[in-house]
Coordinates of C-alpha atoms in Angstrom, one line a residue:
X197 CA 147.8 101.5 73.3
X198 CA 149.1 101.8 76.7
X199 CA 147.1 102.8 79.8
X200 CA 149.2 105.9 79.9
X201 CA 147.5 107.4 76.9
X202 CA 144.0 106.6 78.2
X203 CA 144.9 108.4 81.5
X204 CA 146.3 111.4 79.7
X205 CA 143.2 111.6 77.4
X206 CA 140.9 111.3 80.4
X207 CA 142.6 114.3 82.1
X208 CA 141.7 116.4 79.1
X209 CA 138.4 116.8 80.9
X210 CA 140.3 118.7 83.6
X211 CA 142.2 118.0 86.8
X212 CA 141.0 115.0 88.8
X213 CA 141.9 113.0 91.9
X214 CA 142.7 109.3 91.5
X215 CA 139.2 108.5 92.7
X216 CA 137.6 111.0 90.3
X217 CA 139.7 109.6 87.5
X218 CA 138.5 106.1 88.3
X219 CA 134.9 107.3 88.0
X220 CA 135.7 109.0 84.7
X221 CA 137.0 105.6 83.5
X222 CA 133.8 103.9 84.6
X223 CA 131.6 106.4 82.9
X224 CA 133.4 108.0 80.0
X225 CA 136.3 105.8 79.0
X226 CA 135.0 102.3 79.7
X227 CA 133.5 102.2 76.2
X228 CA 137.0 101.8 74.9
X229 CA 139.4 101.1 77.8
X230 CA 139.2 99.6 81.2
X231 CA 141.5 99.8 84.2
X232 CA 141.3 99.0 87.9
X233 CA 141.7 101.8 90.5
X234 CA 145.1 100.1 91.5
X235 CA 146.3 100.3 87.8
X236 CA 145.2 103.9 87.6
X237 CA 147.1 104.9 90.8
X238 CA 150.3 103.2 89.7
X239 CA 150.0 104.8 86.2
X240 CA 149.5 108.3 87.8
X241 CA 152.7 107.9 89.8
X242 CA 154.6 106.7 86.7
X243 CA 153.3 109.6 84.6
X244 CA 154.2 112.1 87.3
X245 CA 157.8 110.6 87.5
X246 CA 158.1 111.1 83.7
X247 CA 156.9 114.7 84.0
X248 CA 153.7 114.1 82.0
X249 CA 151.4 114.9 85.0
X250 CA 151.7 117.1 88.0
X251 CA 149.8 116.8 91.3
X252 CA 148.8 119.2 93.9
X253 CA 147.4 118.5 97.4
X254 CA 143.9 119.6 98.1
X255 CA 143.3 120.0 101.9
X256 CA 139.9 118.8 103.1
X257 CA 138.4 119.3 106.5
X258 CA 136.4 116.1 107.2
X259 CA 138.3 113.8 104.9
X260 CA 142.0 113.0 104.2
X261 CA 143.8 115.4 101.9
X262 CA 143.8 114.3 98.3
X263 CA 146.1 114.7 95.3
X264 CA 144.6 116.2 92.2
X265 CA 146.3 115.5 88.9
X266 CA 146.6 117.5 85.7
X267 CA 148.4 117.4 82.4
X268 CA 151.7 119.2 82.0
X269 CA 152.9 120.7 78.8
X270 CA 155.0 117.5 78.3
X271 CA 151.8 115.5 78.8
X272 CA 150.0 117.5 76.1
X273 CA 153.0 116.9 73.8
X274 CA 152.9 113.2 74.5
X275 CA 149.2 113.0 73.6
X276 CA 149.8 115.0 70.5
X277 CA 152.7 112.6 69.5
X278 CA 150.4 109.7 70.3
X279 CA 147.7 110.9 67.9
X280 CA 150.3 111.2 65.1
X281 CA 151.3 107.5 65.2
X282 CA 149.3 105.0 63.1
X283 CA 146.7 103.1 65.1
X284 CA 147.2 99.4 65.1
X285 CA 144.2 97.2 64.4
X286 CA 142.9 95.5 67.5
X287 CA 143.4 91.8 68.0
X288 CA 140.3 89.9 68.7
X289 CA 140.7 87.6 71.7
X290 CA 137.4 86.3 73.0
X291 CA 136.9 83.2 75.0
X292 CA 133.2 83.0 74.0
X293 CA 134.3 82.6 70.3
X294 CA 136.6 79.8 71.3
X295 CA 133.7 78.1 73.2
X296 CA 131.5 78.5 70.0
X297 CA 134.3 77.0 67.9
X298 CA 134.3 74.0 70.3
X299 CA 130.6 73.8 70.9
X300 CA 130.2 70.4 69.0
X301 CA 132.5 68.8 71.6
X302 CA 131.3 70.9 74.6
X303 CA 128.3 71.7 76.7
X304 CA 125.9 73.6 74.3
X305 CA 123.6 74.7 77.2
X306 CA 126.6 76.3 79.0
X307 CA 127.6 78.1 75.8
X308 CA 124.0 79.3 75.4
X309 CA 124.1 80.6 79.0
X310 CA 127.3 82.5 78.2
X311 CA 125.7 84.0 75.1
X312 CA 122.7 85.1 77.2
X313 CA 125.0 86.6 79.7
X314 CA 126.9 88.5 77.0
X315 CA 123.6 89.7 75.5
X316 CA 122.4 90.9 78.9
X317 CA 125.7 92.7 79.6
X318 CA 125.7 94.4 76.2
X319 CA 122.1 95.6 76.7
X320 CA 123.1 97.0 80.1
X321 CA 126.1 98.8 78.7
X322 CA 124.1 100.2 75.8
X323 CA 121.6 101.6 78.2
X324 CA 124.4 103.2 80.2
X325 CA 125.9 104.7 77.1
X326 CA 122.5 106.0 76.0
X327 CA 122.2 107.8 79.4
X328 CA 125.6 109.3 78.9
X329 CA 124.7 110.3 75.3
X330 CA 121.6 112.1 76.5
X331 CA 123.6 113.9 79.1
X332 CA 126.3 114.9 76.5
X333 CA 123.7 116.1 74.0
X334 CA 121.7 118.0 76.6
X335 CA 118.7 118.4 74.4
X336 CA 120.7 119.1 71.2
X337 CA 120.8 117.0 68.1
X338 CA 123.9 115.0 67.4
X339 CA 124.8 117.4 64.6
X340 CA 124.4 120.4 66.9
X341 CA 126.6 118.9 69.5
X342 CA 129.3 118.0 67.1
X343 CA 129.3 121.5 65.6
X344 CA 129.1 123.3 69.0
X345 CA 130.9 121.2 71.6
X346 CA 134.3 122.4 72.9
X347 CA 135.5 118.8 72.8
X348 CA 134.0 116.1 70.6
X349 CA 136.4 113.2 71.4
X350 CA 134.2 112.0 74.3
X351 CA 131.2 111.9 72.1
X352 CA 133.0 110.2 69.2
X353 CA 134.3 107.4 71.5
X354 CA 130.9 107.0 72.9
X355 CA 129.5 106.5 69.4
X356 CA 132.1 103.7 69.0
X357 CA 131.1 102.1 72.3
X358 CA 127.4 102.3 71.4
X359 CA 127.9 100.7 68.0
X360 CA 130.1 98.0 69.5
X361 CA 127.4 97.0 72.0
X362 CA 124.6 97.3 69.3
X363 CA 126.7 94.8 67.2
X364 CA 127.2 92.6 70.2
X365 CA 123.4 92.5 70.8
X366 CA 122.7 91.6 67.1
X367 CA 125.4 89.0 67.0
X368 CA 124.3 87.3 70.3
X369 CA 120.7 87.3 69.0
X370 CA 121.7 85.8 65.7
X371 CA 123.9 83.1 67.3
X372 CA 121.2 82.2 69.8
X373 CA 118.7 81.9 67.0
X374 CA 121.1 79.7 65.0
X375 CA 121.5 77.4 68.0
X376 CA 117.8 77.4 68.5
X377 CA 117.3 76.1 65.0
X378 CA 119.5 73.1 65.7
X379 CA 117.7 69.7 65.9
X380 CA 118.7 66.1 65.5
X381 CA 121.8 64.0 66.3
X382 CA 124.3 66.8 66.4
X383 CA 122.7 68.2 69.6
X384 CA 124.6 67.6 72.8
X385 CA 123.1 65.2 75.2
X386 CA 121.7 66.9 78.3

């Protein structure tokens, strides 16, 4: 998937400035796609050049004017066409897995520290996703939200992000426990 489709999908929430779009990525899209603000601004310009987005200038009194972006009919058509194409399975590329593969020749304590960091990061992201979930549900059950919400895509992607981080937590805990069980000559010298 290209950044272009993530940007187009994020604008389904309504028009946004580049700054607002960056915040949407941080809060609502980061569970499946990340981008720097610079990448977003470059992509917005490309999408406008291709006719998939249009911008209007919003005049502001105490701040510089801002451009606000929205989907065009061609942008809607591009998203529709994107949804019809088969999704490719993601390729797993994770340097922590390479470190684990090489742990017998490496610094086991450094790898443990990387695992602890991954575990802490996953817990923090899950807590963020849980706050977003509570906001989206707004007192409703998941079933009520899925039946009543105007758009369910944001919730469904959030479910995927939550499950991903839950799995990360379980995996880190299991690997750390397995490393904790190691004793004897195969332990690295510290």
